[in-house]
PDB file of C-alpha atoms in Angstrom:
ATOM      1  CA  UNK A   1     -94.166 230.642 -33.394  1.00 65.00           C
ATOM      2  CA  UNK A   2     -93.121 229.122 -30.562  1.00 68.00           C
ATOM      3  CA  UNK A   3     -91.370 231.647 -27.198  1.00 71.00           C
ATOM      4  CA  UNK A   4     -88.864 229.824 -25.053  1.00 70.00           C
ATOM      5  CA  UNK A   5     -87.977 231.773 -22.131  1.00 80.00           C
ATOM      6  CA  UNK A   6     -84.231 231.199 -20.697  1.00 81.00           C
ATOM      7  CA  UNK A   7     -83.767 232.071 -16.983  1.00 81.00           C
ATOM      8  CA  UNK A   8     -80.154 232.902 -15.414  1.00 82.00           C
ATOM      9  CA  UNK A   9     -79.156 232.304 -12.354  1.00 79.00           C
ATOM     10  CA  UNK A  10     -76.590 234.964 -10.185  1.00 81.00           C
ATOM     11  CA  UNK A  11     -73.678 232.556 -11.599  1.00 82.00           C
ATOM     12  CA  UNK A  12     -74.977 232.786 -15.446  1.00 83.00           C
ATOM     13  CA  UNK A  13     -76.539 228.931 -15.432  1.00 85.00           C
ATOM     14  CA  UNK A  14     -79.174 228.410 -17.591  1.00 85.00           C
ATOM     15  CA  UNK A  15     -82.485 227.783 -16.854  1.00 83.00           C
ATOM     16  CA  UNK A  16     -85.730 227.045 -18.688  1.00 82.00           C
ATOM     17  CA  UNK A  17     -87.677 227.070 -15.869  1.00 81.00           C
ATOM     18  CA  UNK A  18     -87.995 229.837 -13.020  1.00 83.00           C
ATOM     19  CA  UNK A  19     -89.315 227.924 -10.400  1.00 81.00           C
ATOM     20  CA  UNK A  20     -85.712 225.549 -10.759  1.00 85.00           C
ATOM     21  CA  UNK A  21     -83.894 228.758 -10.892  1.00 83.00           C
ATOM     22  CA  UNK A  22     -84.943 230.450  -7.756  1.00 85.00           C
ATOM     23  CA  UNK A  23     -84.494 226.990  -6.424  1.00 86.00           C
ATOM     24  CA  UNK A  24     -80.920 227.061  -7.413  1.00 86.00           C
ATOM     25  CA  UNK A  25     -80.481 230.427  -6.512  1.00 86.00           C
ATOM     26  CA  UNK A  26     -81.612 229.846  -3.002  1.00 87.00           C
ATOM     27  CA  UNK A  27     -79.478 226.995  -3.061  1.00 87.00           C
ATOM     28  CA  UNK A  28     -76.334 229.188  -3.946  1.00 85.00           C
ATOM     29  CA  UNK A  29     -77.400 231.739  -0.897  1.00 87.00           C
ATOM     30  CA  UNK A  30     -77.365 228.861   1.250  1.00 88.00           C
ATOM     31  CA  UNK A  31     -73.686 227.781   0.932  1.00 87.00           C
ATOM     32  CA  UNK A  32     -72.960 231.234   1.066  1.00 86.00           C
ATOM     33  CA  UNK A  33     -74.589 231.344   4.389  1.00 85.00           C
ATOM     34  CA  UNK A  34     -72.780 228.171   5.585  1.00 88.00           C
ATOM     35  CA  UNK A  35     -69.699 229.280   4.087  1.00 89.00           C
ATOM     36  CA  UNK A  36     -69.528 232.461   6.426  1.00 91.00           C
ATOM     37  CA  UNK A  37     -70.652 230.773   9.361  1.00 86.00           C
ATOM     38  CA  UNK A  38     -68.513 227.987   9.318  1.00 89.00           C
ATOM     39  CA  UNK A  39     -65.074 231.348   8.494  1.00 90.00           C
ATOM     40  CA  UNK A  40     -67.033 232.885  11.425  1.00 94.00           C
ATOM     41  CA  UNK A  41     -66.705 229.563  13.723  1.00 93.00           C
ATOM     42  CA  UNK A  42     -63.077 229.161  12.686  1.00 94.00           C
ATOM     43  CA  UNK A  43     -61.999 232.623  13.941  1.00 94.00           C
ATOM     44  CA  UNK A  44     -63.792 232.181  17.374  1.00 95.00           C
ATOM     45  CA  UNK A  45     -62.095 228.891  17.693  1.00 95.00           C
ATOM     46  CA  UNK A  46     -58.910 230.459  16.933  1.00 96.00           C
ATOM     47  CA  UNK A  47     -58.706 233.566  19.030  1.00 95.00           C
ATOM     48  CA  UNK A  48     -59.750 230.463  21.920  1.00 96.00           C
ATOM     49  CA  UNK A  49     -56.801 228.736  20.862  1.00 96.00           C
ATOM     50  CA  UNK A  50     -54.466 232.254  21.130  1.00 95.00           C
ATOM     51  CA  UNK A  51     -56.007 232.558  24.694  1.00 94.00           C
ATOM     52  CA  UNK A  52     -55.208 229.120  26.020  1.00 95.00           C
ATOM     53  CA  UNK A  53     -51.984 229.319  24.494  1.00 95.00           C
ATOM     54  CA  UNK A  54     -51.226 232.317  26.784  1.00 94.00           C
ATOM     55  CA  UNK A  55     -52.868 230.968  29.796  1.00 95.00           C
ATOM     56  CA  UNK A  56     -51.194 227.778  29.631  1.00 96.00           C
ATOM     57  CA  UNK A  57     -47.906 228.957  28.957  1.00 95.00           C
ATOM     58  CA  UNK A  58     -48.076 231.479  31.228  1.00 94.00           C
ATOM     59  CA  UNK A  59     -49.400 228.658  33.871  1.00 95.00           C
ATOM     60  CA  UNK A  60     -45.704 226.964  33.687  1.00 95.00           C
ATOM     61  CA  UNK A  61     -43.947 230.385  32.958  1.00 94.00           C
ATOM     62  CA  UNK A  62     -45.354 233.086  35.317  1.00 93.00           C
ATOM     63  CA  UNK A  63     -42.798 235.349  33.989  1.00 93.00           C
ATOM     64  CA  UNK A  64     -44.230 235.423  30.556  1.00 87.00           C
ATOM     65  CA  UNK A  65     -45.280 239.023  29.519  1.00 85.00           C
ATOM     66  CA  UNK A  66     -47.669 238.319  26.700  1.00 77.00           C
ATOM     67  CA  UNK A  67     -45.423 240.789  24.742  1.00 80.00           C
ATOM     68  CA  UNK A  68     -45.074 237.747  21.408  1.00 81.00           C
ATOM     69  CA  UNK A  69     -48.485 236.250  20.036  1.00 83.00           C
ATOM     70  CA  UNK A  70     -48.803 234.467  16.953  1.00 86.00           C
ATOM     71  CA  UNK A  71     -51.434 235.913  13.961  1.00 89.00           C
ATOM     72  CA  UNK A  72     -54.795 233.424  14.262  1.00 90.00           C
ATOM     73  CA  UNK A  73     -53.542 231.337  11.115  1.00 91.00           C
ATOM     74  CA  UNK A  74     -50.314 230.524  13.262  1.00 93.00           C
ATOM     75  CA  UNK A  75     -52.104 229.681  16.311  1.00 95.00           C
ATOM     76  CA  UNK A  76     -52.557 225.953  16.392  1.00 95.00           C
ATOM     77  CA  UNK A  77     -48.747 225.953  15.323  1.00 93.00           C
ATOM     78  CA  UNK A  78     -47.820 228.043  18.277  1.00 94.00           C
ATOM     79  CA  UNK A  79     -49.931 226.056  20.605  1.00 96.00           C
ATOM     80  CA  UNK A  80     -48.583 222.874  19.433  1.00 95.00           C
ATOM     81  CA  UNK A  81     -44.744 223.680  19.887  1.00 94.00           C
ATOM     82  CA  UNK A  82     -45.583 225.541  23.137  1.00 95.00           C
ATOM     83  CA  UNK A  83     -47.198 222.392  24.639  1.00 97.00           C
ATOM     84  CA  UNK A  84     -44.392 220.375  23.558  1.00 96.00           C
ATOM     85  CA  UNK A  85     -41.565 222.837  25.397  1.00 95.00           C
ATOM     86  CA  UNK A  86     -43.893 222.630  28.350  1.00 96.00           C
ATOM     87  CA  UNK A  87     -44.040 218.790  28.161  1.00 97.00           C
ATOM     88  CA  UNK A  88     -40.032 218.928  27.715  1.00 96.00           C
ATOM     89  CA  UNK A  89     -39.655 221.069  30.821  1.00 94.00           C
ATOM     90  CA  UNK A  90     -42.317 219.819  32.685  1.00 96.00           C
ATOM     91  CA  UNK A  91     -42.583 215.936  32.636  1.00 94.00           C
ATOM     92  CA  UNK A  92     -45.706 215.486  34.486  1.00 95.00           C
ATOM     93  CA  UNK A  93     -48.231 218.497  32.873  1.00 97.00           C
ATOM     94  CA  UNK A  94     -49.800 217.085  29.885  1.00 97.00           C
ATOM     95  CA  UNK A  95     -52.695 215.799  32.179  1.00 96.00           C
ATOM     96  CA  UNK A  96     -53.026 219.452  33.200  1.00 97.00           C
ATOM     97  CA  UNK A  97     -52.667 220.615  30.210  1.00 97.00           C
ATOM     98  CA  UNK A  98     -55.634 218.857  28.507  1.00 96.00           C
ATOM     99  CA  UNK A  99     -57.908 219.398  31.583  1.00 96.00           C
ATOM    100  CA  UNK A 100     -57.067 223.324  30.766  1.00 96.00           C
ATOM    101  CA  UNK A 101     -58.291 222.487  27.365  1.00 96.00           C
ATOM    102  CA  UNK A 102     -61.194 220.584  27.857  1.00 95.00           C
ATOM    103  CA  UNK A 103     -62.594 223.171  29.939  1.00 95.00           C
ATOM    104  CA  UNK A 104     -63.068 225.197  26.944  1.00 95.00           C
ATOM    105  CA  UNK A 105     -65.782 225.965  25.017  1.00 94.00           C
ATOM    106  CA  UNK A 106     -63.955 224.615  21.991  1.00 96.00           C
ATOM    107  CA  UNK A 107     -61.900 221.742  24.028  1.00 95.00           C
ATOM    108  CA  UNK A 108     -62.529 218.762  22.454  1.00 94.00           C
ATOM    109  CA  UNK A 109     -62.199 220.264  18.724  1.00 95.00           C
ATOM    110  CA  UNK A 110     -59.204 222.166  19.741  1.00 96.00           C
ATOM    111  CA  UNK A 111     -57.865 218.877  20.824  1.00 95.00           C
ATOM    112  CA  UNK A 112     -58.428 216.929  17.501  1.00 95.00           C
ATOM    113  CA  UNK A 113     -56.829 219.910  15.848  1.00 95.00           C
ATOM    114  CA  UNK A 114     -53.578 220.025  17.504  1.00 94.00           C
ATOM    115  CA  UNK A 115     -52.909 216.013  17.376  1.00 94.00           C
ATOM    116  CA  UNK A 116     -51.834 214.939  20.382  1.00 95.00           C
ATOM    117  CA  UNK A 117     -50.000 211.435  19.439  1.00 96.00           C
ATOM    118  CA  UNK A 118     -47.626 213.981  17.174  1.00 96.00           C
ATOM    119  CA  UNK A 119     -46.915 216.369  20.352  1.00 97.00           C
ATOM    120  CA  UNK A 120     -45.985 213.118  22.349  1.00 97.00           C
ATOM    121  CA  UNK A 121     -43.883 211.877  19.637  1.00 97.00           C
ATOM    122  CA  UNK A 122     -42.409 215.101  19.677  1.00 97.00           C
ATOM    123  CA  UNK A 123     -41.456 215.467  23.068  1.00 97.00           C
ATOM    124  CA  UNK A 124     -39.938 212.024  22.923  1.00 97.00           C
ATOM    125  CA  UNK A 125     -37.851 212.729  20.295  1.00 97.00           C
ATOM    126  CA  UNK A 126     -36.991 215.744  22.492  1.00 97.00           C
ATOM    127  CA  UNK A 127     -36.580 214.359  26.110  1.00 96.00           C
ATOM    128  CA  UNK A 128     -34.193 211.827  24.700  1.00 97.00           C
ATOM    129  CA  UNK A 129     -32.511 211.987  21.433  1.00 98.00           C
ATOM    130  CA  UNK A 130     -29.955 209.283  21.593  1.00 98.00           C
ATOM    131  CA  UNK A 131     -32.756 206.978  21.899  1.00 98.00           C
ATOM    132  CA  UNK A 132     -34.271 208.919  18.574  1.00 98.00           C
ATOM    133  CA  UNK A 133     -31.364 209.007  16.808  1.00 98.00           C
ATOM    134  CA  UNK A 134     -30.465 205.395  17.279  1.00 97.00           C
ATOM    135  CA  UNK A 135     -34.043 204.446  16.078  1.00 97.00           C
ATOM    136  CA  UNK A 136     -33.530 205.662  12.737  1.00 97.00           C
ATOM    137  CA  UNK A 137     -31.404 204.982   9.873  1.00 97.00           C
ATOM    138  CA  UNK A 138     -30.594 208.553   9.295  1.00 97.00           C
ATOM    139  CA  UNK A 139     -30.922 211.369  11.575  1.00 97.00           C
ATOM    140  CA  UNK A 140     -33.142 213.292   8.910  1.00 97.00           C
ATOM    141  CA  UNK A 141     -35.933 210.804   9.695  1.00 97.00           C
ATOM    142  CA  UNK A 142     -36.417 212.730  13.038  1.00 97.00           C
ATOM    143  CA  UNK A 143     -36.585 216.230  10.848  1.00 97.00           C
ATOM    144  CA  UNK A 144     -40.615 216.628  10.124  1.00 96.00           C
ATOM    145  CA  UNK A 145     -41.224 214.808  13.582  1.00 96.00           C
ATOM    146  CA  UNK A 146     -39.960 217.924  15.498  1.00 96.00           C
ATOM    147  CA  UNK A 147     -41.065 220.022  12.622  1.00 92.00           C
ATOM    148  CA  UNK A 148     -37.970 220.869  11.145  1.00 94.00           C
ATOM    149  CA  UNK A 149     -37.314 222.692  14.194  1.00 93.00           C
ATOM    150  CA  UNK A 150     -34.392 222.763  17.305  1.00 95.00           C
ATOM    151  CA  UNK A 151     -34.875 225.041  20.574  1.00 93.00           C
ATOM    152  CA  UNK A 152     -31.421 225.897  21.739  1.00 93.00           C
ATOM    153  CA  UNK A 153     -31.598 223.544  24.731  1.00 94.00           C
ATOM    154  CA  UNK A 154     -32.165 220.763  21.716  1.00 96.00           C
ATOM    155  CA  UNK A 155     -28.658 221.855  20.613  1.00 97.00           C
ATOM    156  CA  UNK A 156     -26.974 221.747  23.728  1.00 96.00           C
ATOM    157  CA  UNK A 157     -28.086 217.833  24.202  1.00 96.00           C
ATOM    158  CA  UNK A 158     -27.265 217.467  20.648  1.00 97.00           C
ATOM    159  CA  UNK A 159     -23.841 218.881  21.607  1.00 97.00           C
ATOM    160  CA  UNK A 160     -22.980 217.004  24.172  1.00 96.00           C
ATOM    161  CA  UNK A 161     -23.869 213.247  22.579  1.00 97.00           C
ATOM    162  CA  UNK A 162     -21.428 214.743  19.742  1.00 97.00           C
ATOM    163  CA  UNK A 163     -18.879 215.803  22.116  1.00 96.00           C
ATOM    164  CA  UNK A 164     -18.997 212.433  23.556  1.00 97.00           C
ATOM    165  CA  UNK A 165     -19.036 210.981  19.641  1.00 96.00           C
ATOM    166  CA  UNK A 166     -22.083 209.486  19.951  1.00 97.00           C
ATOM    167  CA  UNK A 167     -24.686 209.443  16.548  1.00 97.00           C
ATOM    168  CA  UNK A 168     -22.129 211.952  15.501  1.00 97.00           C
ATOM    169  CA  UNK A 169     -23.183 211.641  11.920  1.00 97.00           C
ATOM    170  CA  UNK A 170     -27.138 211.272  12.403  1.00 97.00           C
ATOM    171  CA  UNK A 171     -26.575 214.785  14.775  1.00 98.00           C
ATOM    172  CA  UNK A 172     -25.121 216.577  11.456  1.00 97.00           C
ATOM    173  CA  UNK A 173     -27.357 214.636   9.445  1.00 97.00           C
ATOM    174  CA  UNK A 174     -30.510 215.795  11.392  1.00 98.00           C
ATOM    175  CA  UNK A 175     -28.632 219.620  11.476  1.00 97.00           C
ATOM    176  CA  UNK A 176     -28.300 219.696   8.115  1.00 97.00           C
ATOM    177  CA  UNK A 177     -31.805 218.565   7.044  1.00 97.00           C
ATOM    178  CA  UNK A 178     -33.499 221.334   9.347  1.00 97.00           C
ATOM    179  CA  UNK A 179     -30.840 223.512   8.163  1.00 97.00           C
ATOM    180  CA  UNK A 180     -28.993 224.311  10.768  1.00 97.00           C
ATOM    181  CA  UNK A 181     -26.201 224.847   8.612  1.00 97.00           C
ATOM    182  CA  UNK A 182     -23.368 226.999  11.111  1.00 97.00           C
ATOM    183  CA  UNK A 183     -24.362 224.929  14.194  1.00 97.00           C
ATOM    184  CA  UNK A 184     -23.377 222.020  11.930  1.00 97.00           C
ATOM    185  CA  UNK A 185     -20.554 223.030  10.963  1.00 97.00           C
ATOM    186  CA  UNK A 186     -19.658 223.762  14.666  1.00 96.00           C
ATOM    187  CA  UNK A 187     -19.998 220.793  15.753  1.00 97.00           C
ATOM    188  CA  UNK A 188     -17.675 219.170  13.107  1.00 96.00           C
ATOM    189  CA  UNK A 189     -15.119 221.458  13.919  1.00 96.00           C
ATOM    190  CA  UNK A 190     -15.924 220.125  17.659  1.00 95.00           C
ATOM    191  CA  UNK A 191     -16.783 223.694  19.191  1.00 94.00           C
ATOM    192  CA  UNK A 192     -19.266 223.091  21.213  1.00 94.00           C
ATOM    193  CA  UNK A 193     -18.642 225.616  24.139  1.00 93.00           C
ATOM    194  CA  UNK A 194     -21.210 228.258  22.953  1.00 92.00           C
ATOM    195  CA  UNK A 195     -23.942 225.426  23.177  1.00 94.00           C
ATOM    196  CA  UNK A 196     -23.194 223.582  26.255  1.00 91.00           C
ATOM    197  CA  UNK A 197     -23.753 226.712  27.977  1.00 79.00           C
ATOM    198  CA  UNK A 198     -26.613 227.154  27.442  1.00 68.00           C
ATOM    199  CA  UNK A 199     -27.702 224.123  29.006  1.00 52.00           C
ATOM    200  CA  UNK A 200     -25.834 225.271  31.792  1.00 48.00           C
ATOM    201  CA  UNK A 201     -28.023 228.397  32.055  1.00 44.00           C
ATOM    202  CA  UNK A 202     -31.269 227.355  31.465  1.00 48.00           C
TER     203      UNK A 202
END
């Protein structure tokens, strides 16, 4: 008669001998480990992202209250679009800005994470758009560059180059694509009045 003894490992895998099981086993506790520490690292990295988002923000915009924060999974988003309004408004800060993030524990990984080239493209897009827009073929190309996304000072340049019928149809083609469906329609119907004011304002 011959005994063969099967082992299992904490994940039901077979084993015939122990010694290879509590190898695996240890194995399996290992990546656990890793796996923790590395969800652990991510959050601290994070909530440093939420805090240089506020302290660089509120840098350019002392009026800031802090009242608005993103949730940690939106923070590199919120950090990325904030830099880029900053950058817009403030032609001369993204030196500044990266010496503020640099200085952080986390600098240099926060700084691969938010992908700089992509923020300058960005605010290029943004600074000048009739030089965008007449560097495409249509004006959705520019749509995931700027992240599907207009502030309302982006529609109040985008008003006036269509008031002054220039890239009329790239403008609604770009509107349209990052659904901004009424302001599209607006601008067909050449009422532009509520938008160039707000350049006027700002």
């Amino acid at each position: 008669m011959k005994i063969v003894k099967t082992f299992y490992a904490n994940d039901g895998k077979k084993f015939d001998d122990e010694f290879e099981c509590r190898k695996y086993e240890q194995m399996l506790m290992e990546k656990v480990k890793k796996r923790k520490e590395k969800e652990q690292h991510e959050v601290i990295v994070l909530q440093n992202v939420k805090d240089l988002d506020y302290n660089i923000w509120k840098k350019y915009h002392p009026e800031y209250d802090g009242k608005n924060e993103p949730d940690l999974n939106q923070a590199i988003i919120w950090l990325k679009n904030d830099i880029s309004s900053i950058m817009v408004d403030f032609p001369n800060s993204e030196n500044d800005i990266l010496n503020l993030i640099k200085n952080n524990e986390f600098g240099n990984e926060i700084i691969t994470m938010i992908e700089m080239n992509e923020i300058r493209d960005d605010v290029n897009i943004r600074t000048d758009f009739f030089t965008a827009l007449n560097s495409v073929k249509r004006g959705s190309d520019l749509s995931h560059r700027i992240g599907y996304a207009l502030t309302p000072k982006d529609l109040s340049k985008l008003a006036l180059l269509h008031k002054q019928n220039k890239c009329r149809n790239k403008i609604e083609e770009l509107l349209t694509d990052c659904n901004f469906h009424y302001e599209c329609c607006q601008f067909e119907n050449q009422n532009y009045e509520e938008f160039l004011n707000i350049e006027k304002t700002a």
